[in-house]
């Protein structure tokens, strides 16, 4: 995530559309508040040392010969052979708080899992069966002939965002004395790094790679038979490239040499890139058009944290807390837990307040980068064009969106492969799901800012956690005529019968031809130039569930 935007009401959510480059390692943070520049010095560590005195590579060869006899066995193929897919909990290596704040903030859920209530900051986990409307757990429905996966949304980078970093600066600049549950702040220092994967983030990507090898490893026989290598794609941002590499390590194992080829597209202004489409969309830099979830999420934050502000203020002097500060404490819980293993901030809040935090992320992403955004469909349509191109094995004739004509060739964008893997940001995943027209995710409509509706169809912890992944399966089934496609988001099947030409199907499948035709219509009705380059103004009170400026 990358764009830092400050707003008068004090709470700034940032989305994963980096227009500001941050260094990968910082020793200090300088933050500006109310005319005072504050420099934070934290107990941060740069590893490895630049010139270790005991580094003698020649004394530690990785290959000394004598490997012993080995012979590969059969490749795994859970997607084609097992009665059900394995489920992923998403919380290994993390230590939850020993307790939550007392009060009337008990969740209605029998077993409250804080790691599933961090919104887009949640670790990836397998959603519950039927979460997206298909009451069916993915299992073998026939022969899996092709597979596209879109991992991840960059896993856990634990980068300090505008809100927690700003809160840390406010504490540093004030003469703060804390007591009770906040007394740990008397000795607390800010320890988060910048834009790099945490050990837990690396583990999530590695585990995701292992999971996909267990499901689709049998497809590699097609590459061996054709004497070719798989081609995976990602983009150049440091943590995105690291995410893709850790996924590959889980999927292929070490060493990676001669096992696959990794396309690294450039994420920077002036370069078309379907994995970072915001870079070539001019209107994405206009906060009246892009990132429109910040203001409505702030309204909700002020409501659900009202009691928490008063409760915590009793235990701290020297600073007047506001909703932005308390929301920063919640974000600090998530970041510290993943970066450092545990966070005292987590136990400061009730279960209800964590549900409120989760919903604040839902609001932000709904209006900012998905179905409620006027830009989202156009930002995702380039990847949809590429998906249709792969499905139909037909080159894109006109590059009129975020697609990059230079990279669309037989080497870096091949047809006919049994396995494709594209790694991008979670906001791009949301753009793509919107552009695909998967309306069941938007069924409950625009999100209110004064309460949490029951039965929400759009939950970011389910569709856009860190390391979120989307699988496009191509299946051959004896019960269906012709090849079928199925879309699986974090192990939950998304219904396709909302698309023109796709029939009801208890397994969530649609004929590939019908799916491709529906997407061609989405492409035809999406005007990238209008959305990204023309000057228009969002009407007051306007709402949508299509991710497109439909009033124009």
XYZ file of C-alpha atoms in Angstrom:
552
model
C 0.000 0.000 0.000
C 1.288 3.386 -0.715
C -0.606 6.643 -1.196
C -0.620 8.824 1.914
C -3.463 11.344 1.954
C -4.265 13.669 4.875
C -7.778 14.930 5.467
C -9.162 17.642 7.724
C -11.240 15.261 9.812
C -8.106 13.529 10.946
C -8.558 9.957 9.794
C -6.830 8.929 6.608
C -7.177 5.466 5.126
C -4.692 4.722 2.419
C -5.321 2.358 -0.417
C -2.919 0.316 -2.440
C -2.290 2.736 -5.271
C 1.172 4.029 -4.508
C 1.881 7.425 -5.959
C 4.509 8.082 -3.287
C 7.638 5.946 -3.209
C 8.871 5.064 0.254
C 12.354 3.818 1.154
C 12.518 0.129 2.043
C 14.382 0.781 5.300
C 14.144 3.850 7.526
C 15.846 4.697 10.783
C 13.609 7.673 11.531
C 10.188 8.941 10.542
C 9.499 12.625 10.237
C 5.845 13.570 10.611
C 4.308 17.056 10.423
C 1.519 17.937 12.841
C 0.097 21.376 13.610
C 3.264 23.170 12.550
C 5.638 20.972 14.574
C 8.103 18.593 12.943
C 8.661 15.521 15.085
C 11.381 12.954 14.460
C 10.780 9.478 15.843
C 13.735 7.277 16.646
C 12.768 3.653 17.117
C 14.470 0.384 17.954
C 14.623 -0.782 14.370
C 17.131 -3.194 12.935
C 18.743 -3.523 9.545
C 19.542 -7.157 8.787
C 21.843 -8.466 7.467
C 24.885 -6.422 8.388
C 26.385 -4.700 5.332
C 29.847 -6.292 5.720
C 29.801 -9.212 8.180
C 33.303 -10.111 9.372
C 32.712 -13.855 9.182
C 31.305 -14.000 5.650
C 33.399 -16.501 3.660
C 31.092 -17.797 0.895
C 33.705 -20.130 -0.521
C 33.853 -21.954 2.818
C 30.116 -22.661 2.728
C 29.283 -24.126 -0.698
C 25.657 -25.078 -1.203
C 26.542 -28.019 -3.437
C 29.269 -30.391 -2.307
C 28.113 -33.298 -4.431
C 27.037 -36.696 -3.038
C 23.288 -35.891 -2.989
C 22.187 -39.485 -2.668
C 19.608 -41.216 -4.854
C 16.305 -39.441 -5.428
C 13.404 -40.018 -7.769
C 10.279 -37.860 -8.010
C 6.914 -39.428 -7.294
C 3.525 -38.481 -8.683
C 2.449 -34.857 -8.550
C -0.361 -33.957 -6.127
C -3.762 -33.064 -7.567
C -6.192 -32.287 -4.766
C -8.331 -30.201 -7.135
C -9.029 -33.272 -9.251
C -8.895 -36.163 -6.785
C -9.913 -35.174 -3.257
C -13.495 -35.030 -1.929
C -12.841 -31.484 -0.619
C -10.127 -28.847 -0.560
C -8.004 -28.329 2.565
C -8.932 -25.222 4.549
C -6.525 -22.519 5.692
C -6.930 -20.915 9.130
C -4.750 -17.914 8.368
C -3.548 -17.291 11.923
C -0.549 -19.556 12.396
C 2.421 -17.851 14.127
C 0.227 -15.046 15.528
C -0.523 -14.585 19.232
C -4.031 -13.222 19.928
C -4.723 -10.958 22.899
C -5.318 -12.854 26.160
C -8.562 -10.922 26.650
C -10.612 -8.076 25.210
C -11.858 -4.938 26.907
C -14.762 -5.531 29.245
C -18.171 -4.022 28.809
C -21.218 -4.487 26.600
C -19.073 -5.139 23.573
C -19.481 -8.911 23.323
C -19.827 -10.269 19.814
C -22.861 -12.372 18.911
C -20.509 -14.951 17.446
C -19.868 -18.086 19.497
C -16.113 -17.966 18.976
C -14.634 -14.569 18.196
C -11.491 -14.592 16.028
C -9.787 -11.210 16.014
C -7.680 -12.152 12.999
C -10.849 -12.277 10.907
C -11.949 -8.807 11.998
C -9.117 -6.681 10.659
C -10.766 -5.987 7.299
C -8.150 -5.684 4.567
C -5.462 -6.155 7.227
C -6.719 -9.668 8.023
C -4.450 -12.588 7.170
C -5.731 -14.781 4.367
C -8.044 -17.563 5.494
C -10.500 -19.957 3.871
C -13.961 -18.407 3.985
C -16.907 -20.406 5.270
C -18.864 -22.585 2.883
C -21.554 -20.534 1.159
C -19.926 -17.205 2.062
C -20.459 -15.859 -1.460
C -23.773 -17.509 -2.275
C -22.783 -20.979 -3.498
C -23.435 -23.385 -0.641
C -20.810 -25.775 -1.861
C -17.229 -26.379 -0.829
C -14.870 -26.679 -3.828
C -14.127 -30.267 -4.677
C -13.374 -32.258 -7.759
C -16.086 -31.775 -10.359
C -14.216 -33.532 -13.120
C -10.931 -32.936 -14.899
C -9.206 -29.639 -14.153
C -7.627 -28.792 -17.475
C -6.485 -25.221 -16.887
C -6.082 -22.919 -13.941
C -5.486 -19.224 -13.436
C -4.583 -17.955 -10.021
C -4.281 -14.360 -8.893
C -2.234 -14.432 -5.722
C -1.671 -12.418 -3.688
C -2.477 -9.007 -2.623
C 1.089 -8.681 -1.472
C 0.717 -10.437 1.874
C 1.852 -8.709 5.015
C 4.220 -5.809 4.501
C 3.488 -4.227 7.902
C 4.224 -0.795 6.487
C 3.317 2.102 8.781
C 0.281 3.852 7.386
C -0.648 7.495 7.777
C -2.845 6.774 10.796
C -0.574 4.681 13.098
C 2.589 6.593 12.150
C 0.794 9.868 12.842
C -0.438 8.636 16.204
C 3.107 7.619 17.144
C 4.331 11.109 16.265
C 1.604 12.698 18.407
C 2.634 10.603 21.397
C 6.276 11.467 20.903
C 5.589 15.203 20.728
C 3.436 15.223 23.883
C 4.339 14.763 27.531
C 2.218 11.646 27.925
C 1.575 9.723 31.116
C -0.519 6.555 30.879
C -2.081 4.263 33.486
C -4.234 1.166 33.690
C -4.458 -0.791 30.447
C -2.555 2.006 28.678
C 0.460 2.063 31.005
C 2.529 0.154 28.449
C 2.581 3.393 26.418
C 4.968 4.903 28.989
C 7.732 2.689 27.575
C 6.346 2.021 24.113
C 8.319 2.905 20.978
C 7.326 2.718 17.336
C 8.983 -0.295 15.688
C 7.318 -0.828 12.323
C 9.387 -0.906 9.157
C 8.644 0.290 5.643
C 7.158 -1.585 2.680
C 8.932 -4.904 3.205
C 7.417 -8.326 3.822
C 7.358 -9.512 7.417
C 8.324 -13.098 8.282
C 4.617 -13.850 8.635
C 3.980 -12.297 5.222
C 6.626 -14.501 3.680
C 5.074 -17.519 5.378
C 1.612 -16.695 4.037
C 2.917 -16.507 0.475
C 5.006 -19.647 0.862
C 2.018 -21.520 2.315
C -0.175 -20.272 -0.515
C 2.355 -21.616 -3.009
C 2.401 -24.990 -1.279
C -1.406 -25.040 -1.227
C -1.598 -24.384 -4.966
C 1.041 -27.037 -5.730
C -0.992 -29.545 -3.742
C -4.092 -28.654 -5.759
C -2.673 -28.192 -9.228
C 0.734 -29.846 -9.296
C -0.512 -32.472 -11.760
C -0.897 -29.753 -14.403
C 2.889 -29.477 -14.633
C 2.959 -32.676 -16.670
C 1.581 -30.650 -19.571
C 4.620 -28.367 -19.455
C 6.980 -31.328 -19.382
C 5.212 -32.909 -22.339
C 5.440 -29.646 -24.323
C 9.041 -28.995 -23.208
C 8.193 -25.494 -21.916
C 8.196 -23.624 -18.597
C 5.303 -21.856 -16.830
C 5.266 -18.054 -17.112
C 4.167 -16.166 -13.991
C 3.690 -12.395 -13.750
C 4.066 -9.731 -11.087
C 5.218 -6.138 -10.938
C 8.301 -4.306 -9.812
C 7.299 -2.929 -6.408
C 9.681 -4.449 -3.866
C 7.138 -6.247 -1.722
C 5.123 -7.415 -4.724
C 8.175 -9.020 -6.301
C 9.089 -10.555 -2.938
C 5.514 -11.846 -2.596
C 5.668 -13.506 -6.005
C 9.052 -15.038 -5.265
C 7.941 -16.463 -1.924
C 4.854 -17.917 -3.603
C 7.110 -19.525 -6.209
C 9.330 -20.991 -3.491
C 6.284 -22.630 -1.953
C 5.027 -23.872 -5.298
C 8.284 -25.091 -6.858
C 10.708 -25.404 -3.960
C 14.325 -24.281 -3.837
C 16.155 -23.630 -6.125
C 13.836 -21.828 -8.522
C 16.279 -21.929 -11.441
C 14.887 -23.594 -14.570
C 11.487 -24.266 -12.977
C 9.539 -21.254 -14.223
C 9.908 -17.802 -15.781
C 8.875 -14.657 -13.910
C 7.671 -11.612 -15.832
C 8.272 -8.447 -13.791
C 6.224 -5.566 -15.170
C 7.098 -1.979 -14.277
C 4.915 -0.289 -11.685
C 5.462 3.401 -12.344
C 3.708 6.305 -13.975
C 3.946 6.197 -17.745
C 3.823 2.395 -18.008
C 0.656 0.486 -18.860
C 0.252 -2.386 -16.431
C -2.887 -4.429 -15.714
C -1.374 -5.422 -12.357
C -1.055 -1.743 -11.373
C -3.683 -0.018 -13.556
C -3.930 3.074 -11.356
C -0.516 4.145 -12.619
C -1.888 4.951 -16.091
C -5.305 6.299 -15.020
C -5.092 10.071 -14.653
C -8.302 10.432 -12.653
C -6.936 8.049 -10.046
C -4.897 10.992 -8.743
C -8.071 13.016 -8.121
C -9.388 12.288 -4.625
C -12.854 13.494 -5.587
C -13.021 10.536 -7.970
C -10.661 7.973 -6.430
C -10.460 6.706 -2.826
C -13.945 7.993 -2.077
C -14.242 5.579 0.840
C -12.213 7.733 3.200
C -14.921 10.232 4.157
C -17.737 7.688 4.700
C -15.450 5.394 6.684
C -14.494 8.354 8.881
C -18.179 8.923 9.663
C -18.497 5.328 10.844
C -15.237 5.489 12.811
C -16.516 8.473 14.775
C -19.654 6.510 15.703
C -18.324 3.110 16.712
C -15.289 4.458 18.603
C -17.143 7.174 20.537
C -17.232 5.168 23.770
C -13.706 3.858 23.282
C -12.325 7.411 23.048
C -13.922 8.327 26.379
C -12.862 5.049 28.010
C -9.226 5.285 26.980
C -8.941 9.019 27.701
C -9.397 8.233 31.404
C -6.043 6.418 31.371
C -3.860 8.927 29.544
C -2.886 12.541 30.204
C -0.913 15.012 28.139
C -2.859 14.328 24.964
C -6.530 14.659 24.040
C -7.518 11.510 22.178
C -9.782 11.620 19.160
C -11.294 8.969 16.926
C -8.260 9.092 14.633
C -5.916 8.266 17.530
C -8.037 5.381 18.751
C -8.482 3.999 15.247
C -4.683 4.194 14.917
C -4.389 2.049 18.041
C -6.535 -0.599 16.364
C -4.409 -0.472 13.230
C -1.286 -0.670 15.388
C -2.656 -3.891 16.868
C -2.822 -5.496 13.438
C 0.555 -4.238 12.214
C 2.448 -4.996 15.413
C 0.960 -8.464 15.747
C 2.151 -9.447 12.303
C 5.496 -7.647 12.411
C 6.470 -8.349 16.021
C 4.379 -11.366 17.003
C 2.109 -9.727 19.586
C 0.615 -6.336 20.396
C -0.709 -4.891 23.626
C -2.980 -2.598 21.590
C -5.240 -5.539 20.722
C -6.644 -5.994 24.222
C -7.759 -2.367 24.526
C -10.969 -2.943 22.578
C -14.176 -4.916 22.876
C -15.206 -7.553 20.378
C -17.899 -5.182 19.105
C -15.290 -2.498 18.513
C -13.263 -4.965 16.472
C -16.369 -5.672 14.405
C -16.621 -1.922 13.900
C -12.991 -1.784 12.775
C -13.661 -4.579 10.304
C -16.652 -2.695 8.878
C -14.654 0.545 8.568
C -12.436 -1.280 6.076
C -15.510 -2.587 4.252
C -16.805 0.960 3.789
C -13.424 2.254 2.692
C -12.910 -0.405 0.030
C -16.530 -0.460 -1.181
C -16.542 3.243 -2.050
C -12.826 3.483 -2.765
C -11.809 0.605 -5.050
C -14.713 -1.722 -5.760
C -18.420 -1.744 -6.589
C -19.148 1.699 -5.127
C -16.291 3.475 -6.920
C -16.733 5.253 -10.273
C -13.237 4.119 -11.364
C -13.119 0.493 -10.287
C -14.601 -1.245 -13.334
C -12.331 0.608 -15.743
C -9.269 -0.087 -13.595
C -10.039 -3.822 -13.638
C -11.104 -4.115 -17.277
C -7.562 -4.500 -18.645
C -7.063 -7.702 -16.671
C -10.481 -8.907 -17.848
C -9.308 -8.332 -21.436
C -6.257 -10.466 -20.714
C -8.390 -13.177 -19.129
C -10.638 -13.335 -22.194
C -7.558 -13.334 -24.408
C -6.204 -16.381 -22.582
C -9.558 -18.153 -22.515
C -10.105 -17.705 -26.248
C -6.396 -17.841 -27.173
C -6.941 -14.684 -29.195
C -4.595 -11.664 -29.092
C -6.023 -8.364 -27.896
C -6.668 -6.374 -31.045
C -6.922 -2.881 -29.549
C -4.986 -1.900 -26.437
C -7.318 0.776 -25.130
C -7.046 0.300 -21.367
C -4.213 -0.589 -18.965
C -2.944 -3.467 -21.135
C 0.652 -3.246 -22.334
C 1.021 -4.063 -26.037
C 4.807 -4.442 -25.733
C 4.468 -7.353 -23.317
C 1.676 -9.074 -25.227
C 3.763 -11.504 -27.231
C 4.220 -15.257 -27.369
C 7.093 -15.183 -24.853
C 5.797 -13.006 -21.994
C 2.061 -13.530 -22.583
C 1.783 -17.074 -23.970
C -1.410 -18.916 -24.878
C -2.277 -22.556 -24.276
C -0.610 -22.999 -20.885
C -2.261 -25.121 -18.215
C -1.259 -22.786 -15.402
C -0.943 -19.022 -15.081
C -0.103 -17.079 -11.918
C -0.394 -13.297 -11.672
C 0.545 -11.462 -8.451
C -0.927 -8.029 -7.789
C -2.288 -5.735 -5.063
C -5.528 -6.434 -3.216
C -7.079 -3.241 -4.576
C -6.472 -4.531 -8.099
C -8.137 -7.809 -7.160
C -11.163 -5.748 -6.102
C -11.036 -3.810 -9.388
C -11.037 -7.100 -11.312
C -13.896 -8.699 -9.343
C -15.906 -5.537 -10.016
C -15.051 -5.487 -13.726
C -16.012 -9.161 -14.025
C -19.533 -8.216 -12.918
C -19.671 -10.635 -9.969
C -22.739 -8.894 -8.614
C -23.461 -11.350 -5.830
C -20.638 -9.685 -3.883
C -22.565 -6.393 -4.165
C -26.017 -7.855 -3.514
C -26.637 -5.977 -0.260
C -25.886 -2.696 -2.024
C -24.169 0.511 -0.869
C -22.858 0.372 2.693
C -24.454 2.646 5.319
C -22.181 4.688 7.583
C -24.257 4.591 10.783
C -24.638 0.856 11.454
C -23.451 -2.579 10.337
C -26.146 -4.315 8.266
C -26.951 -7.963 8.862
C -25.917 -10.457 6.198
C -23.407 -8.281 4.370
C -22.449 -9.663 0.944
C -19.303 -7.516 0.833
C -16.710 -8.134 3.529
C -13.104 -7.146 2.893
C -11.757 -9.692 5.368
C -13.242 -12.334 3.054
C -12.496 -10.875 -0.383
C -9.474 -8.619 0.163
C -7.334 -9.818 3.091
C -3.588 -9.787 2.729
C -2.549 -12.662 0.426
C -6.051 -12.813 -1.025
C -6.209 -15.166 -3.986
C -8.592 -15.771 -6.853
C -8.608 -19.007 -8.825
C -10.137 -19.313 -12.280
C -10.614 -23.027 -12.898
C -11.354 -24.581 -16.264
C -13.101 -27.922 -15.777
C -14.297 -30.765 -17.947
C -17.311 -32.477 -16.385
C -19.254 -35.514 -17.561
C -22.467 -33.842 -16.394
C -21.893 -30.641 -18.405
C -21.543 -29.938 -22.117
C -18.215 -28.360 -23.001
C -15.560 -26.835 -20.725
C -16.743 -24.964 -17.643
C -15.208 -22.115 -15.670
C -15.429 -21.614 -11.924
C -14.252 -18.621 -9.860
C -12.971 -19.296 -6.344
C -12.063 -16.458 -3.958
C -10.171 -17.506 -0.835
C -11.640 -21.027 -1.164
C -15.205 -19.742 -1.557
C -17.067 -20.358 -4.823
C -18.544 -17.188 -6.348
C -21.789 -17.692 -8.320
C -21.598 -16.938 -12.034
C -25.318 -17.099 -12.798
C -25.405 -13.314 -12.382
C -23.663 -13.101 -15.766
C -25.603 -13.016 -19.035
C -25.697 -16.522 -20.507
C -24.512 -18.323 -17.371
C -27.142 -20.757 -16.038
C -27.830 -21.677 -12.421
C -25.312 -24.289 -11.312
C -24.986 -25.773 -7.853
C -21.219 -25.978 -8.309
C -20.941 -22.320 -9.363
C -19.821 -23.142 -12.901
C -20.540 -21.509 -16.259
C -19.715 -22.654 -19.809
C -16.449 -21.013 -20.850
C -17.951 -19.678 -24.070
C -20.845 -18.002 -22.231
C -18.511 -16.564 -19.616
C -16.207 -15.147 -22.300
C -19.137 -13.573 -24.160
C -20.402 -11.939 -20.964
C -16.942 -10.496 -20.327
C -16.672 -9.242 -23.909
C -19.839 -7.244 -23.270
C -18.304 -5.796 -20.089
C -15.245 -4.813 -22.125
C -17.399 -3.263 -24.858
C -19.351 -1.139 -22.361
C -16.314 0.127 -20.441
C -14.709 3.332 -21.700
C -11.223 3.624 -20.179
C -10.563 6.990 -21.778
C -13.792 8.467 -20.406
C -13.245 7.143 -16.896
C -9.526 7.847 -16.584
C -8.843 10.867 -18.761
C -11.982 12.987 -19.086
C -12.947 15.748 -16.679
C -16.158 14.912 -14.851
C -17.637 15.476 -11.426
C -19.351 12.929 -9.207
C -22.940 14.100 -8.540
C -23.882 14.805 -4.949
C -25.429 11.727 -3.325
C -24.548 9.445 -6.250
C -24.227 5.713 -5.551
C -23.565 2.663 -7.661
C -23.069 -1.083 -7.390
C -21.373 -1.422 -10.792
C -18.106 0.444 -10.201
C -18.732 2.761 -13.146
C -19.770 6.436 -13.623
C -23.156 5.448 -14.995
C -24.644 8.955 -14.799
C -22.478 10.118 -17.737
